[in-house]
Amino acid sequence: MRRRNKRKTFEQIEVIDAGAKGKSIAKAPDGRVIFLSNAVPGDVVDITTTKKRKAYFEGVATNFHKFSKKRTKPVCEHFGVCGGCKWQHMGYEHQLFFKQKEVENNLKRIGNLELPEIAPIIGSKKQYFYRNKMEFSFSDSRWLTEDEITSEETIQDRNALGFHIPGMWDKILDIKKCHLQEEPSNAIRLEIKDFAIKNGIAFFNPRKQEGILRTLMLRISSTGEIMVLIQFFEDDTEKRELLLDHIQKTFPAITSLLYTINQKANDTIYDQKIIRYSGREFIYEEMEGLRFKINAKSFYQTNSDQAHELYKITRDFAKLTGEEIVYDLYTGTGTIAQFVSKKAKKVIGVESVPEAIEDAKSNAANNSISNTDFFVGDMKNIFNSTFIEQNGIPDVVITDPPRDGMHKDVVAQLLQILPQRIVYVSCNSATQARDLALMKDDYDVIKVQPVDMFPQTHHVENIVLLEKRV
């Protein structure tokens, strides 16, 4: 018989640090770490534990004796319930401090690397309304507030269009105003919700797998172009066209109005047919005179301004003279590959998503870039000796993998060909450190540059330059 965790209470505990996944850190009197979800380093609090493990507790601050000087007032009314901006209660300069600290700790503790002096993190000029892409979910049984739950009144309106409650796949928080994407993002979302309710267009129920409206994706590019994609569950032509016609009429500035019918168990669209209802099938992003075509399935850095900073640093780290063969692994729509192409002899981009590679080829042609080639395939399979024989041994490799980092076979292949320089762009410095540890016998870490792409969150990008040992 399993013993239930008994809650503990600790009084007047100082919060001493910020850790992974946006948690803050305190220590219990017995020395065990306590991870908190609602405190800031410098707070002095009473803590009630929610989980007990051998080496640590998880808990919440239930009473504040002293508020930290690092605190700031959250701008969003949904803060604390919505899990999207976990650090909104912490001043931005302190957010940057802890992000830099996380990068340094991961590289040292996980990678056990010899490091140069790490450059100061590059902060974002925009701390709000910086995202070019947002995804929202519909629900016919929205998350209720504590006041609504304890109220004796019958709750009539249960529809929601917003974000998942952290850790709950079927609970959606209705969002009145989101501070992450510029207008007309909020206006479009609220109009779609109101029109659907007034016209009896059913919101999705994930448990029962029924309803018409499933998800909404909004992209607003740095050029001001707008993409709206609605994911429908039930195929109701009359109500679908009623809603799409209303959106088109109410927001004529929309560049690309798309939809898909998705009746599978999950919301992912990568295996779904995207249908153009009006406008173009894509929107454009621009950077240093280059135009990038972005479709519904395209990956593009979600902070356009900071993406430019990220790519400039990557290009600088690559130290290109015009004579190098460059491989851009996990190239996405080929943005980095094209961004560095002017200073390279040839750039080879590799990506697993076929639509992304189609966009990369199209973008290169539209940008009159002739020294890039793009290939589609699972990285661990396509990046092999035959591929390298056909395309040339790279002098420089740029790699920008997903959060899980590079597959061990990809790392092994890099160690077989030993390019002169590797520029490793990462959205997860822990897996980056793991991969770098596998290469430290053959490469020195020359430069490290953290970049903040996601203000108000704990996420941080990091760029590392490796040079082959002589």
PDB file of N, CA and C in Angstrom, residues 124-205:
ATOM      1  N   SER A 124      15.916  41.512 -25.017  1.00  0.00           N
ATOM      2  CA  SER A 124      14.974  41.885 -26.067  1.00  0.00           C
ATOM      3  C   SER A 124      14.502  43.325 -25.857  1.00  0.00           C
ATOM      4  N   LYS A 125      14.506  44.111 -26.937  1.00  0.00           N
ATOM      5  CA  LYS A 125      14.015  45.490 -26.841  1.00  0.00           C
ATOM      6  C   LYS A 125      12.524  45.507 -26.501  1.00  0.00           C
ATOM      7  N   LYS A 126      11.798  44.539 -27.044  1.00  0.00           N
ATOM      8  CA  LYS A 126      10.385  44.399 -26.705  1.00  0.00           C
ATOM      9  C   LYS A 126      10.249  43.347 -25.610  1.00  0.00           C
ATOM     10  N   GLN A 127       9.651  43.734 -24.501  1.00  0.00           N
ATOM     11  CA  GLN A 127       9.414  42.757 -23.443  1.00  0.00           C
ATOM     12  C   GLN A 127       7.985  42.211 -23.457  1.00  0.00           C
ATOM     13  N   TYR A 128       7.132  42.864 -24.217  1.00  0.00           N
ATOM     14  CA  TYR A 128       5.771  42.391 -24.460  1.00  0.00           C
ATOM     15  C   TYR A 128       5.462  42.568 -25.943  1.00  0.00           C
ATOM     16  N   PHE A 129       4.428  41.863 -26.396  1.00  0.00           N
ATOM     17  CA  PHE A 129       3.959  41.964 -27.787  1.00  0.00           C
ATOM     18  C   PHE A 129       5.084  41.694 -28.786  1.00  0.00           C
ATOM     19  N   TYR A 130       5.881  40.669 -28.483  1.00  0.00           N
ATOM     20  CA  TYR A 130       7.041  40.364 -29.324  1.00  0.00           C
ATOM     21  C   TYR A 130       6.856  39.103 -30.171  1.00  0.00           C
ATOM     22  N   ARG A 131       5.835  38.312 -29.924  1.00  0.00           N
ATOM     23  CA  ARG A 131       5.686  37.039 -30.631  1.00  0.00           C
ATOM     24  C   ARG A 131       5.000  37.232 -31.978  1.00  0.00           C
ATOM     25  N   ASN A 132       5.512  36.547 -33.000  1.00  0.00           N
ATOM     26  CA  ASN A 132       4.863  36.606 -34.310  1.00  0.00           C
ATOM     27  C   ASN A 132       3.898  35.449 -34.529  1.00  0.00           C
ATOM     28  N   LYS A 133       3.866  34.514 -33.604  1.00  0.00           N
ATOM     29  CA  LYS A 133       2.965  33.366 -33.742  1.00  0.00           C
ATOM     30  C   LYS A 133       2.351  33.021 -32.392  1.00  0.00           C
ATOM     31  N   MET A 134       1.026  32.812 -32.396  1.00  0.00           N
ATOM     32  CA  MET A 134       0.326  32.371 -31.187  1.00  0.00           C
ATOM     33  C   MET A 134      -0.666  31.280 -31.571  1.00  0.00           C
ATOM     34  N   GLU A 135      -0.860  30.323 -30.656  1.00  0.00           N
ATOM     35  CA  GLU A 135      -1.818  29.248 -30.864  1.00  0.00           C
ATOM     36  C   GLU A 135      -2.763  29.172 -29.672  1.00  0.00           C
ATOM     37  N   PHE A 136      -4.051  29.135 -29.963  1.00  0.00           N
ATOM     38  CA  PHE A 136      -5.093  29.110 -28.932  1.00  0.00           C
ATOM     39  C   PHE A 136      -5.992  27.892 -29.149  1.00  0.00           C
ATOM     40  N   SER A 137      -6.616  27.430 -28.057  1.00  0.00           N
ATOM     41  CA  SER A 137      -7.510  26.273 -28.133  1.00  0.00           C
ATOM     42  C   SER A 137      -8.928  26.667 -27.732  1.00  0.00           C
ATOM     43  N   PHE A 138      -9.908  26.065 -28.407  1.00  0.00           N
ATOM     44  CA  PHE A 138     -11.323  26.218 -28.048  1.00  0.00           C
ATOM     45  C   PHE A 138     -11.716  25.129 -27.059  1.00  0.00           C
ATOM     46  N   SER A 139     -12.656  25.453 -26.186  1.00  0.00           N
ATOM     47  CA  SER A 139     -13.192  24.453 -25.264  1.00  0.00           C
ATOM     48  C   SER A 139     -14.618  24.827 -24.880  1.00  0.00           C
ATOM     49  N   ASP A 140     -15.484  23.809 -24.756  1.00  0.00           N
ATOM     50  CA  ASP A 140     -16.860  24.073 -24.310  1.00  0.00           C
ATOM     51  C   ASP A 140     -17.000  23.910 -22.802  1.00  0.00           C
ATOM     52  N   SER A 141     -15.880  23.671 -22.118  1.00  0.00           N
ATOM     53  CA  SER A 141     -15.926  23.509 -20.655  1.00  0.00           C
ATOM     54  C   SER A 141     -14.699  24.183 -20.059  1.00  0.00           C
ATOM     55  N   ARG A 142     -14.714  25.494 -20.106  1.00  0.00           N
ATOM     56  CA  ARG A 142     -13.547  26.277 -19.715  1.00  0.00           C
ATOM     57  C   ARG A 142     -13.186  26.091 -18.243  1.00  0.00           C
ATOM     58  N   TRP A 143     -11.926  26.455 -17.948  1.00  0.00           N
ATOM     59  CA  TRP A 143     -11.420  26.442 -16.579  1.00  0.00           C
ATOM     60  C   TRP A 143     -12.156  27.500 -15.769  1.00  0.00           C
ATOM     61  N   LEU A 144     -12.699  27.097 -14.614  1.00  0.00           N
ATOM     62  CA  LEU A 144     -13.438  28.024 -13.756  1.00  0.00           C
ATOM     63  C   LEU A 144     -12.523  28.587 -12.673  1.00  0.00           C
ATOM     64  N   THR A 145     -12.749  29.849 -12.326  1.00  0.00           N
ATOM     65  CA  THR A 145     -11.999  30.455 -11.231  1.00  0.00           C
ATOM     66  C   THR A 145     -12.531  29.919  -9.894  1.00  0.00           C
ATOM     67  N   GLU A 146     -11.733  30.127  -8.834  1.00  0.00           N
ATOM     68  CA  GLU A 146     -12.177  29.678  -7.512  1.00  0.00           C
ATOM     69  C   GLU A 146     -13.470  30.366  -7.100  1.00  0.00           C
ATOM     70  N   ASP A 147     -13.595  31.653  -7.449  1.00  0.00           N
ATOM     71  CA  ASP A 147     -14.824  32.385  -7.112  1.00  0.00           C
ATOM     72  C   ASP A 147     -16.027  31.774  -7.828  1.00  0.00           C
ATOM     73  N   GLU A 148     -15.854  31.378  -9.077  1.00  0.00           N
ATOM     74  CA  GLU A 148     -16.964  30.767  -9.820  1.00  0.00           C
ATOM     75  C   GLU A 148     -17.328  29.407  -9.241  1.00  0.00           C
ATOM     76  N   ILE A 149     -16.320  28.651  -8.821  1.00  0.00           N
ATOM     77  CA  ILE A 149     -16.576  27.317  -8.268  1.00  0.00           C
ATOM     78  C   ILE A 149     -17.348  27.402  -6.952  1.00  0.00           C
ATOM     79  N   THR A 150     -16.979  28.376  -6.105  1.00  0.00           N
ATOM     80  CA  THR A 150     -17.631  28.499  -4.791  1.00  0.00           C
ATOM     81  C   THR A 150     -18.955  29.262  -4.862  1.00  0.00           C
ATOM     82  N   SER A 151     -19.206  29.919  -5.983  1.00  0.00           N
ATOM     83  CA  SER A 151     -20.446  30.676  -6.124  1.00  0.00           C
ATOM     84  C   SER A 151     -21.648  29.732  -6.228  1.00  0.00           C
ATOM     85  N   GLU A 152     -22.758  30.178  -5.708  1.00  0.00           N
ATOM     86  CA  GLU A 152     -23.982  29.377  -5.807  1.00  0.00           C
ATOM     87  C   GLU A 152     -24.695  29.605  -7.134  1.00  0.00           C
ATOM     88  N   GLU A 153     -24.220  30.564  -7.915  1.00  0.00           N
ATOM     89  CA  GLU A 153     -24.857  30.852  -9.196  1.00  0.00           C
ATOM     90  C   GLU A 153     -24.493  29.801 -10.237  1.00  0.00           C
ATOM     91  N   THR A 154     -25.434  29.529 -11.128  1.00  0.00           N
ATOM     92  CA  THR A 154     -25.190  28.596 -12.226  1.00  0.00           C
ATOM     93  C   THR A 154     -24.334  29.286 -13.286  1.00  0.00           C
ATOM     94  N   ILE A 155     -23.280  28.649 -13.682  1.00  0.00           N
ATOM     95  CA  ILE A 155     -22.391  29.211 -14.702  1.00  0.00           C
ATOM     96  C   ILE A 155     -22.977  28.912 -16.077  1.00  0.00           C
ATOM     97  N   GLN A 156     -23.384  29.953 -16.784  1.00  0.00           N
ATOM     98  CA  GLN A 156     -24.005  29.779 -18.091  1.00  0.00           C
ATOM     99  C   GLN A 156     -22.967  29.651 -19.200  1.00  0.00           C
ATOM    100  N   ASP A 157     -21.985  30.563 -19.210  1.00  0.00           N
ATOM    101  CA  ASP A 157     -21.002  30.608 -20.293  1.00  0.00           C
ATOM    102  C   ASP A 157     -19.796  29.737 -19.948  1.00  0.00           C
ATOM    103  N   ARG A 158     -19.675  28.589 -20.592  1.00  0.00           N
ATOM    104  CA  ARG A 158     -18.547  27.693 -20.345  1.00  0.00           C
ATOM    105  C   ARG A 158     -17.576  27.649 -21.520  1.00  0.00           C
ATOM    106  N   ASN A 159     -17.821  28.444 -22.573  1.00  0.00           N
ATOM    107  CA  ASN A 159     -16.937  28.423 -23.735  1.00  0.00           C
ATOM    108  C   ASN A 159     -15.659  29.203 -23.468  1.00  0.00           C
ATOM    109  N   ALA A 160     -14.574  28.711 -24.029  1.00  0.00           N
ATOM    110  CA  ALA A 160     -13.277  29.364 -23.862  1.00  0.00           C
ATOM    111  C   ALA A 160     -12.507  29.338 -25.174  1.00  0.00           C
ATOM    112  N   LEU A 161     -11.695  30.372 -25.360  1.00  0.00           N
ATOM    113  CA  LEU A 161     -10.709  30.400 -26.437  1.00  0.00           C
ATOM    114  C   LEU A 161      -9.442  30.963 -25.822  1.00  0.00           C
ATOM    115  N   GLY A 162      -8.498  30.076 -25.536  1.00  0.00           N
ATOM    116  CA  GLY A 162      -7.317  30.534 -24.811  1.00  0.00           C
ATOM    117  C   GLY A 162      -6.249  29.470 -24.729  1.00  0.00           C
ATOM    118  N   PHE A 163      -5.630  29.349 -23.538  1.00  0.00           N
ATOM    119  CA  PHE A 163      -4.474  28.481 -23.356  1.00  0.00           C
ATOM    120  C   PHE A 163      -4.785  27.328 -22.417  1.00  0.00           C
ATOM    121  N   HIS A 164      -4.042  26.239 -22.593  1.00  0.00           N
ATOM    122  CA  HIS A 164      -4.149  25.101 -21.683  1.00  0.00           C
ATOM    123  C   HIS A 164      -3.631  25.487 -20.298  1.00  0.00           C
ATOM    124  N   ILE A 165      -4.353  25.061 -19.274  1.00  0.00           N
ATOM    125  CA  ILE A 165      -3.841  25.162 -17.911  1.00  0.00           C
ATOM    126  C   ILE A 165      -2.623  24.238 -17.817  1.00  0.00           C
ATOM    127  N   PRO A 166      -1.506  24.708 -17.242  1.00  0.00           N
ATOM    128  CA  PRO A 166      -0.300  23.884 -17.197  1.00  0.00           C
ATOM    129  C   PRO A 166      -0.556  22.490 -16.633  1.00  0.00           C
ATOM    130  N   GLY A 167      -0.139  21.483 -17.395  1.00  0.00           N
ATOM    131  CA  GLY A 167      -0.258  20.108 -16.952  1.00  0.00           C
ATOM    132  C   GLY A 167      -1.630  19.490 -17.141  1.00  0.00           C
ATOM    133  N   MET A 168      -2.573  20.221 -17.752  1.00  0.00           N
ATOM    134  CA  MET A 168      -3.933  19.700 -17.938  1.00  0.00           C
ATOM    135  C   MET A 168      -4.312  19.796 -19.408  1.00  0.00           C
ATOM    136  N   TRP A 169      -4.310  18.673 -20.091  1.00  0.00           N
ATOM    137  CA  TRP A 169      -4.513  18.650 -21.535  1.00  0.00           C
ATOM    138  C   TRP A 169      -5.926  19.047 -21.960  1.00  0.00           C
ATOM    139  N   ASP A 170      -6.894  18.925 -21.057  1.00  0.00           N
ATOM    140  CA  ASP A 170      -8.284  19.181 -21.436  1.00  0.00           C
ATOM    141  C   ASP A 170      -8.880  20.425 -20.769  1.00  0.00           C
ATOM    142  N   LYS A 171      -8.062  21.226 -20.080  1.00  0.00           N
ATOM    143  CA  LYS A 171      -8.566  22.407 -19.381  1.00  0.00           C
ATOM    144  C   LYS A 171      -8.033  23.671 -20.055  1.00  0.00           C
ATOM    145  N   ILE A 172      -8.927  24.527 -20.506  1.00  0.00           N
ATOM    146  CA  ILE A 172      -8.557  25.732 -21.243  1.00  0.00           C
ATOM    147  C   ILE A 172      -8.967  26.973 -20.455  1.00  0.00           C
ATOM    148  N   LEU A 173      -8.018  27.879 -20.268  1.00  0.00           N
ATOM    149  CA  LEU A 173      -8.275  29.164 -19.625  1.00  0.00           C
ATOM    150  C   LEU A 173      -8.717  30.158 -20.688  1.00  0.00           C
ATOM    151  N   ASP A 174      -9.869  30.777 -20.496  1.00  0.00           N
ATOM    152  CA  ASP A 174     -10.351  31.777 -21.443  1.00  0.00           C
ATOM    153  C   ASP A 174      -9.526  33.057 -21.275  1.00  0.00           C
ATOM    154  N   ILE A 175      -8.962  33.549 -22.371  1.00  0.00           N
ATOM    155  CA  ILE A 175      -8.069  34.704 -22.327  1.00  0.00           C
ATOM    156  C   ILE A 175      -8.795  35.958 -22.818  1.00  0.00           C
ATOM    157  N   LYS A 176      -8.806  36.974 -21.954  1.00  0.00           N
ATOM    158  CA  LYS A 176      -9.426  38.249 -22.342  1.00  0.00           C
ATOM    159  C   LYS A 176      -8.446  39.119 -23.121  1.00  0.00           C
ATOM    160  N   LYS A 177      -7.203  39.221 -22.637  1.00  0.00           N
ATOM    161  CA  LYS A 177      -6.167  39.959 -23.343  1.00  0.00           C
ATOM    162  C   LYS A 177      -4.828  39.282 -23.119  1.00  0.00           C
ATOM    163  N   CYS A 178      -4.155  38.965 -24.215  1.00  0.00           N
ATOM    164  CA  CYS A 178      -2.808  38.402 -24.137  1.00  0.00           C
ATOM    165  C   CYS A 178      -1.813  39.488 -24.512  1.00  0.00           C
ATOM    166  N   HIS A 179      -0.729  39.587 -23.747  1.00  0.00           N
ATOM    167  CA  HIS A 179       0.263  40.643 -23.944  1.00  0.00           C
ATOM    168  C   HIS A 179       1.479  40.166 -24.742  1.00  0.00           C
ATOM    169  N   LEU A 180       1.332  39.052 -25.455  1.00  0.00           N
ATOM    170  CA  LEU A 180       2.481  38.502 -26.164  1.00  0.00           C
ATOM    171  C   LEU A 180       2.497  38.814 -27.663  1.00  0.00           C
ATOM    172  N   GLN A 181       1.347  39.079 -28.254  1.00  0.00           N
ATOM    173  CA  GLN A 181       1.287  39.350 -29.694  1.00  0.00           C
ATOM    174  C   GLN A 181       0.536  40.650 -29.937  1.00  0.00           C
ATOM    175  N   GLU A 182       1.091  41.446 -30.845  1.00  0.00           N
ATOM    176  CA  GLU A 182       0.506  42.765 -31.102  1.00  0.00           C
ATOM    177  C   GLU A 182      -0.857  42.653 -31.771  1.00  0.00           C
ATOM    178  N   GLU A 183      -1.602  43.741 -31.718  1.00  0.00           N
ATOM    179  CA  GLU A 183      -2.894  43.787 -32.384  1.00  0.00           C
ATOM    180  C   GLU A 183      -2.710  43.731 -33.899  1.00  0.00           C
ATOM    181  N   PRO A 184      -3.695  43.147 -34.614  1.00  0.00           N
ATOM    182  CA  PRO A 184      -5.052  42.838 -34.147  1.00  0.00           C
ATOM    183  C   PRO A 184      -5.240  41.439 -33.573  1.00  0.00           C
ATOM    184  N   SER A 185      -4.222  40.869 -32.938  1.00  0.00           N
ATOM    185  CA  SER A 185      -4.320  39.503 -32.420  1.00  0.00           C
ATOM    186  C   SER A 185      -5.493  39.340 -31.450  1.00  0.00           C
ATOM    187  N   ASN A 186      -5.544  40.176 -30.414  1.00  0.00           N
ATOM    188  CA  ASN A 186      -6.633  40.055 -29.445  1.00  0.00           C
ATOM    189  C   ASN A 186      -7.986  40.334 -30.089  1.00  0.00           C
ATOM    190  N   ALA A 187      -8.030  41.318 -30.968  1.00  0.00           N
ATOM    191  CA  ALA A 187      -9.291  41.679 -31.626  1.00  0.00           C
ATOM    192  C   ALA A 187      -9.822  40.522 -32.470  1.00  0.00           C
ATOM    193  N   ILE A 188      -8.945  39.875 -33.219  1.00  0.00           N
ATOM    194  CA  ILE A 188      -9.372  38.742 -34.055  1.00  0.00           C
ATOM    195  C   ILE A 188      -9.865  37.600 -33.183  1.00  0.00           C
ATOM    196  N   ARG A 189      -9.099  37.261 -32.148  1.00  0.00           N
ATOM    197  CA  ARG A 189      -9.473  36.137 -31.290  1.00  0.00           C
ATOM    198  C   ARG A 189     -10.823  36.364 -30.615  1.00  0.00           C
ATOM    199  N   LEU A 190     -11.018  37.562 -30.052  1.00  0.00           N
ATOM    200  CA  LEU A 190     -12.263  37.848 -29.334  1.00  0.00           C
ATOM    201  C   LEU A 190     -13.456  37.898 -30.283  1.00  0.00           C
ATOM    202  N   GLU A 191     -13.251  38.420 -31.485  1.00  0.00           N
ATOM    203  CA  GLU A 191     -14.345  38.485 -32.464  1.00  0.00           C
ATOM    204  C   GLU A 191     -14.755  37.085 -32.900  1.00  0.00           C
ATOM    205  N   ILE A 192     -13.776  36.207 -33.122  1.00  0.00           N
ATOM    206  CA  ILE A 192     -14.093  34.827 -33.501  1.00  0.00           C
ATOM    207  C   ILE A 192     -14.899  34.141 -32.398  1.00  0.00           C
ATOM    208  N   LYS A 193     -14.473  34.323 -31.156  1.00  0.00           N
ATOM    209  CA  LYS A 193     -15.187  33.699 -30.048  1.00  0.00           C
ATOM    210  C   LYS A 193     -16.627  34.218 -29.948  1.00  0.00           C
ATOM    211  N   ASP A 194     -16.782  35.543 -29.976  1.00  0.00           N
ATOM    212  CA  ASP A 194     -18.118  36.136 -29.829  1.00  0.00           C
ATOM    213  C   ASP A 194     -19.044  35.716 -30.964  1.00  0.00           C
ATOM    214  N   PHE A 195     -18.523  35.739 -32.188  1.00  0.00           N
ATOM    215  CA  PHE A 195     -19.364  35.388 -33.341  1.00  0.00           C
ATOM    216  C   PHE A 195     -19.783  33.920 -33.269  1.00  0.00           C
ATOM    217  N   ALA A 196     -18.855  33.052 -32.875  1.00  0.00           N
ATOM    218  CA  ALA A 196     -19.164  31.627 -32.783  1.00  0.00           C
ATOM    219  C   ALA A 196     -20.249  31.365 -31.740  1.00  0.00           C
ATOM    220  N   ILE A 197     -20.168  32.041 -30.596  1.00  0.00           N
ATOM    221  CA  ILE A 197     -21.175  31.859 -29.549  1.00  0.00           C
ATOM    222  C   ILE A 197     -22.543  32.350 -30.027  1.00  0.00           C
ATOM    223  N   LYS A 198     -22.575  33.534 -30.629  1.00  0.00           N
ATOM    224  CA  LYS A 198     -23.838  34.109 -31.099  1.00  0.00           C
ATOM    225  C   LYS A 198     -24.508  33.257 -32.174  1.00  0.00           C
ATOM    226  N   ASN A 199     -23.680  32.529 -32.937  1.00  0.00           N
ATOM    227  CA  ASN A 199     -24.221  31.755 -34.053  1.00  0.00           C
ATOM    228  C   ASN A 199     -24.236  30.250 -33.811  1.00  0.00           C
ATOM    229  N   GLY A 200     -24.059  29.859 -32.562  1.00  0.00           N
ATOM    230  CA  GLY A 200     -24.210  28.460 -32.189  1.00  0.00           C
ATOM    231  C   GLY A 200     -23.203  27.520 -32.827  1.00  0.00           C
ATOM    232  N   ILE A 201     -22.000  28.009 -33.020  1.00  0.00           N
ATOM    233  CA  ILE A 201     -20.934  27.158 -33.570  1.00  0.00           C
ATOM    234  C   ILE A 201     -20.220  26.501 -32.391  1.00  0.00           C
ATOM    235  N   ALA A 202     -20.358  25.209 -32.261  1.00  0.00           N
ATOM    236  CA  ALA A 202     -19.945  24.500 -31.049  1.00  0.00           C
ATOM    237  C   ALA A 202     -18.434  24.494 -30.854  1.00  0.00           C
ATOM    238  N   PHE A 203     -18.012  24.766 -29.605  1.00  0.00           N
ATOM    239  CA  PHE A 203     -16.606  24.680 -29.232  1.00  0.00           C
ATOM    240  C   PHE A 203     -16.265  23.217 -28.943  1.00  0.00           C
ATOM    241  N   PHE A 204     -15.002  22.877 -29.106  1.00  0.00           N
ATOM    242  CA  PHE A 204     -14.533  21.494 -29.005  1.00  0.00           C
ATOM    243  C   PHE A 204     -14.575  20.986 -27.572  1.00  0.00           C
ATOM    244  N   ASN A 205     -14.896  19.687 -27.430  1.00  0.00           N
ATOM    245  CA  ASN A 205     -14.776  19.006 -26.146  1.00  0.00           C
ATOM    246  C   ASN A 205     -13.784  17.865 -26.339  1.00  0.00           C
TER     247      ASN A 205
END
